[in-house]
Short mmCIF file of C-alpha atoms in Angstrom, two decimals:
data_model
loop_
_atom_site.label_atom_id
_atom_site.label_comp_id
_atom_site.label_asym_id
_atom_site.label_seq_id
_atom_site.Cartn_x
_atom_site.Cartn_y
_atom_site.Cartn_z
CA ASN U 1 -5.82 -12.49 0.03
CA SER U 2 -8.89 -10.71 1.57
CA VAL U 3 -11.49 -12.96 -0.04
CA PHE U 4 -10.25 -15.88 2.00
CA LEU U 5 -12.68 -16.44 4.88
CA ARG U 6 -15.10 -14.18 3.03
CA GLU U 7 -15.75 -16.30 -0.07
CA ARG U 8 -14.02 -19.46 1.01
CA ASP U 9 -13.55 -21.43 4.19
CA TRP U 10 -10.73 -23.40 5.68
CA HIS U 11 -11.53 -26.56 3.76
CA TRP U 12 -10.27 -24.69 0.63
CA PRO U 13 -6.52 -24.72 1.77
CA GLN U 14 -7.00 -28.19 3.20
CA GLU U 15 -7.78 -29.47 -0.31
CA LEU U 16 -4.81 -27.52 -1.76
CA ARG U 17 -2.47 -29.09 0.75
CA LYS U 18 -3.25 -32.47 -0.65
CA LEU U 19 -1.50 -31.41 -3.89
CA LEU U 20 1.73 -30.56 -2.15
CA THR U 21 4.84 -32.84 -2.33
CA ASP U 22 6.69 -33.91 0.73
CA GLY U 23 8.67 -31.14 2.36
CA ALA U 24 6.63 -28.28 0.69
CA LYS U 25 6.30 -25.14 2.66
CA VAL U 26 2.99 -23.56 3.67
CA ALA U 27 2.68 -19.85 4.16
CA TYR U 28 -0.41 -18.16 5.57
CA VAL U 29 -1.00 -14.62 4.41
CA GLU U 30 -3.51 -12.53 6.59
CA GLY U 31 -4.91 -10.19 3.87
CA TRP U 32 -7.55 -8.35 5.84
CA ASP U 33 -7.24 -4.58 6.11
CA GLY U 34 -7.24 -4.09 9.80
CA ALA U 35 -4.15 -4.61 12.01
CA ASN U 36 -6.13 -6.25 14.73
CA GLU U 37 -8.05 -8.61 12.44
CA VAL U 38 -6.62 -12.11 13.46
CA HIS U 39 -7.28 -15.54 12.15
CA ASP U 40 -4.93 -18.05 13.63
CA PRO U 41 -4.55 -21.07 11.37
CA MET U 42 -3.65 -23.24 14.29
CA LYS U 43 -6.97 -22.33 16.10
CA ASP U 44 -9.40 -21.14 13.49
CA SER U 45 -9.01 -23.74 10.89
CA ASP U 46 -11.02 -26.86 10.65
CA PRO U 47 -9.06 -28.99 11.32
CA PRO U 48 -5.97 -27.05 12.30
CA PHE U 49 -2.91 -27.44 10.17
CA ARG U 50 0.69 -26.35 10.59
CA VAL U 51 2.05 -23.39 8.66
CA ASP U 52 5.73 -22.53 8.24
CA ALA U 53 5.23 -18.72 8.38
CA VAL U 54 2.61 -16.06 8.85
CA PHE U 55 2.59 -12.88 6.82
CA ARG U 56 0.49 -9.72 7.38
CA ARG U 57 0.06 -6.52 5.47
CA GLU U 58 -0.79 -4.64 8.75
CA ILE U 59 1.28 -5.26 11.88
CA ASP U 60 0.56 -3.03 14.82
CA PRO U 61 3.73 -2.93 17.09
CA GLY U 62 1.43 -2.38 20.25
CA PHE U 63 -0.79 -5.46 19.50
CA SER U 64 -0.09 -8.95 20.78
CA TYR U 65 -0.52 -11.54 18.00
CA PRO U 66 -1.06 -15.27 18.58
CA TYR U 67 1.76 -15.93 16.21
CA SER U 68 4.96 -14.15 15.08
CA PRO U 69 3.99 -12.37 11.81
CA HIS U 70 6.32 -11.27 8.99
CA CYS U 71 5.69 -8.00 7.23
CA LEU U 72 4.51 -8.47 3.71
CA MET U 73 2.88 -5.20 2.30
CA MET U 74 1.48 -4.72 -1.12
CA ALA U 75 3.90 -3.76 -3.91
CA ALA U 76 4.28 -2.51 -7.49
CA PRO U 77 5.24 -4.61 -10.43
CA ARG U 78 8.28 -3.26 -12.13
CA ARG U 79 6.30 -2.68 -15.40
CA TRP U 80 4.41 0.11 -13.58
CA PHE U 81 7.36 2.34 -13.07
CA ARG U 82 7.56 5.58 -15.00
CA PHE U 83 10.75 7.66 -15.31
CA ASP U 84 11.71 10.99 -16.91
CA GLN U 85 8.15 11.90 -17.39
CA GLN U 86 6.92 15.46 -18.05
CA ARG U 87 4.79 16.54 -15.11
CA PRO U 88 2.70 19.52 -15.95
CA TYR U 89 0.34 18.92 -13.06
CA ASP U 90 0.89 19.30 -9.35
CA LEU U 91 -1.20 17.23 -6.95
CA VAL U 92 -3.56 14.27 -7.56
CA PHE U 93 -5.85 12.13 -5.42
CA ALA U 94 -7.94 9.24 -6.84
CA GLY U 95 -10.08 7.31 -4.47
CA ARG U 96 -13.45 6.61 -2.87
CA CYS U 97 -14.69 8.83 -0.06
CA GLY U 98 -17.49 8.31 2.37
CA THR U 99 -17.19 4.57 2.45
CA GLY U 100 -15.68 1.93 4.81
CA ASP U 101 -15.03 2.07 8.53
CA TYR U 102 -13.84 5.67 8.54
CA PRO U 103 -16.20 7.54 6.22
CA ASP U 104 -15.09 11.03 7.12
CA ALA U 105 -11.40 10.61 7.34
CA ARG U 106 -10.65 11.06 3.57
CA TRP U 107 -13.11 13.92 3.22
CA ARG U 108 -11.23 15.88 5.99
CA GLN U 109 -8.08 15.58 3.97
CA LEU U 110 -9.54 16.90 0.54
CA ALA U 111 -10.59 20.45 1.47
CA PRO U 112 -7.11 21.45 2.80
CA VAL U 113 -5.70 20.64 -0.70
CA PHE U 114 -7.34 23.95 -1.94
CA GLN U 115 -6.30 26.06 0.99
CA THR U 116 -2.84 26.67 -0.09
CA LYS U 117 -1.10 29.96 -0.56
CA ARG U 118 0.20 28.84 -3.91
CA THR U 119 -1.97 28.44 -6.92
CA HIS U 120 -1.60 24.89 -8.25
CA ARG U 121 -2.96 22.59 -11.01
CA SER U 122 -4.42 19.64 -9.18
CA ALA U 123 -7.02 16.92 -9.70
CA VAL U 124 -9.07 15.33 -6.91
CA GLY U 125 -11.69 12.80 -7.69
CA SER U 126 -13.16 9.37 -7.24
CA VAL U 127 -11.82 6.10 -8.69
CA GLY U 128 -11.93 6.08 -12.45
CA PHE U 129 -11.65 9.78 -13.17
CA LEU U 130 -8.24 9.30 -14.70
CA ASP U 131 -9.88 7.29 -17.50
CA ASP U 132 -9.63 3.50 -18.07
CA TYR U 133 -6.81 1.45 -16.35
CA TYR U 134 -4.88 1.12 -19.59
CA ASN U 135 -4.18 4.97 -19.68
CA TYR U 136 -4.25 5.30 -15.89
CA PHE U 137 -0.51 5.20 -15.21
CA GLN U 138 0.31 7.34 -18.12
CA LYS U 139 -1.94 10.10 -16.80
CA LEU U 140 -1.03 9.53 -13.19
CA ALA U 141 2.67 10.08 -14.06
CA GLN U 142 1.90 13.56 -15.21
CA PHE U 143 1.60 14.71 -11.54
CA LYS U 144 4.31 15.80 -9.10
CA ILE U 145 2.85 14.84 -5.76
CA GLY U 146 -0.21 12.76 -4.59
CA LEU U 147 -2.42 12.67 -1.54
CA SER U 148 -2.41 9.12 0.15
CA PRO U 149 -4.59 8.79 3.17
CA PRO U 150 -5.08 5.51 4.96
CA GLY U 151 -7.01 2.69 3.25
CA GLY U 152 -9.92 0.53 4.46
CA ALA U 153 -10.12 -0.01 8.20
CA ASN U 154 -7.62 2.80 8.43
CA CYS U 155 -4.86 0.50 7.15
CA GLY U 156 -1.51 1.98 6.42
CA ASP U 157 -0.86 -0.15 3.28
CA CYS U 158 -2.98 0.04 0.15
CA MET U 159 -2.43 -0.14 -3.49
CA ARG U 160 -2.78 3.75 -3.96
CA HIS U 161 0.60 4.20 -2.17
CA TRP U 162 2.34 1.84 -4.73
CA GLU U 163 0.66 3.18 -7.75
CA LEU U 164 1.88 6.75 -6.96
CA VAL U 165 5.40 5.59 -6.08
CA ALA U 166 5.75 3.53 -9.24
CA ALA U 167 4.41 6.46 -11.26
CA GLY U 168 6.98 8.72 -9.72
CA VAL U 169 4.36 10.80 -7.78
CA ILE U 170 5.73 11.54 -4.37
CA PRO U 171 3.07 10.59 -1.88
CA ILE U 172 1.89 12.66 0.96
CA PHE U 173 0.98 10.25 3.76
CA VAL U 174 -1.50 11.77 6.19
CA GLY U 175 -2.74 10.39 9.50
CA HIS U 176 -1.29 6.93 9.29
CA GLU U 177 -1.07 5.09 12.53
CA PRO U 178 2.22 3.38 13.51
CA ARG U 179 2.76 0.08 11.79
CA VAL U 180 5.63 -2.23 10.99
CA ARG U 181 6.85 -1.30 7.48
CA GLU U 182 10.00 -2.96 6.23
CA PRO U 183 12.00 -1.30 4.90
CA TRP U 184 10.00 2.02 4.74
CA PHE U 185 11.16 5.20 2.84
CA ASP U 186 13.54 7.60 4.50
CA ALA U 187 11.88 10.84 5.70
CA CYS U 188 13.53 12.81 2.99
CA ASP U 189 12.06 10.57 0.27
CA VAL U 190 8.39 11.03 0.92
CA PHE U 191 6.08 13.49 2.79
CA THR U 192 4.51 12.30 6.15
CA LEU U 193 2.01 14.48 8.03
CA ASP U 194 0.23 13.84 11.38
CA THR U 195 -3.00 15.88 10.65
CA PRO U 196 -4.90 17.19 7.71
CA ASP U 197 -4.30 20.84 8.65
CA GLN U 198 -0.62 20.34 7.80
CA ILE U 199 -1.48 19.62 4.15
CA PRO U 200 -1.54 23.24 2.65
CA ALA U 201 1.87 24.02 4.05
CA CYS U 202 3.26 20.72 2.76
CA ILE U 203 1.82 21.43 -0.82
CA ASP U 204 3.25 24.82 -0.85
CA HIS U 205 6.68 23.60 0.26
CA ALA U 206 6.70 20.68 -2.18
CA LEU U 207 5.94 22.87 -5.20
CA SER U 208 8.58 25.44 -4.23
CA ILE U 209 11.51 22.99 -4.49
CA ASP U 210 13.11 20.74 -7.01
CA LEU U 211 11.42 17.35 -6.48
CA GLY U 212 13.69 15.62 -8.92
CA PRO U 213 16.27 14.20 -6.50
CA MET U 214 13.61 13.23 -4.01
CA ARG U 215 11.74 11.41 -6.66
CA GLN U 216 14.91 9.53 -7.76
CA ARG U 217 15.76 8.45 -4.28
CA MET U 218 12.03 7.22 -3.66
CA GLN U 219 11.99 5.16 -6.86
CA GLU U 220 15.40 3.60 -6.42
CA HIS U 221 14.38 2.63 -2.91
CA ALA U 222 11.14 1.17 -4.22
CA LEU U 223 12.86 -0.73 -7.05
CA LYS U 224 15.15 -2.35 -4.53
CA HIS U 225 12.61 -3.21 -1.82
CA HIS U 226 9.00 -2.77 -2.92
CA THR U 227 8.49 -4.54 -6.26
CA THR U 228 6.37 -7.67 -6.47
CA LYS U 229 9.46 -9.70 -7.15
CA ALA U 230 11.22 -8.28 -4.07
CA ARG U 231 8.27 -9.31 -2.01
CA ALA U 232 8.29 -12.75 -3.48
CA ASP U 233 12.02 -13.17 -2.90
CA LYS U 234 11.60 -12.11 0.76
CA LYS U 235 8.66 -14.48 1.26
CA LEU U 236 10.70 -17.39 -0.15
CA SER U 237 13.70 -16.41 1.80
CA ILE U 238 11.85 -16.52 5.16
CA LEU U 239 10.31 -19.99 4.21
CA GLY U 240 13.86 -21.23 3.52
CA VAL U 241 13.11 -21.87 -0.20
CA LEU U 242 15.84 -19.31 -1.40
#
């Protein structure tokens, strides 16, 4: 994950490889946020070692990588999923602002939330304002829709997306750059906007329709393709283990 090459160097996996049996597979997962952050194990490691597959969260279709990466986004454990929940509140955003490589990007998305024509019951705050993590999902699942801007280094995949989806909160993705996302949601299952100025109209529309069918399609798709088990099965299949 992202702590590799921050807290450990390449000698760490070299030692782990000594524990493998003959014929074992080696997968390298590039966990950094940025799509153009590249650490090639055949060039950057000391000494270089062979890997059977390279996986990345962020794959920019217009960027040339020194390997052929497979898409391996974050996911939600099945135990996170909430169904048939009463949803008395409208929109939620829980995340840090003013930090990272794009300090103003999230701030620009928060003000439009309160520029709608409709009056709505929404909560926008920093991490932790929904109480401790034990109660987080119960409270998150009381909302209908959720703002989900890019993550660190403007990445299109962050845990916030999957927390919302698992809780049955339909995400509003705003300003996400083109990335390889396999298989992503249909356009009718989530809300996707290009710019923050589209947020008020999106909220007004979302709160004027029955979101039940949309939520059901979104969660059925996520249960099939975006659980941690689905990610593990895909990874093992690419490696030829399954």
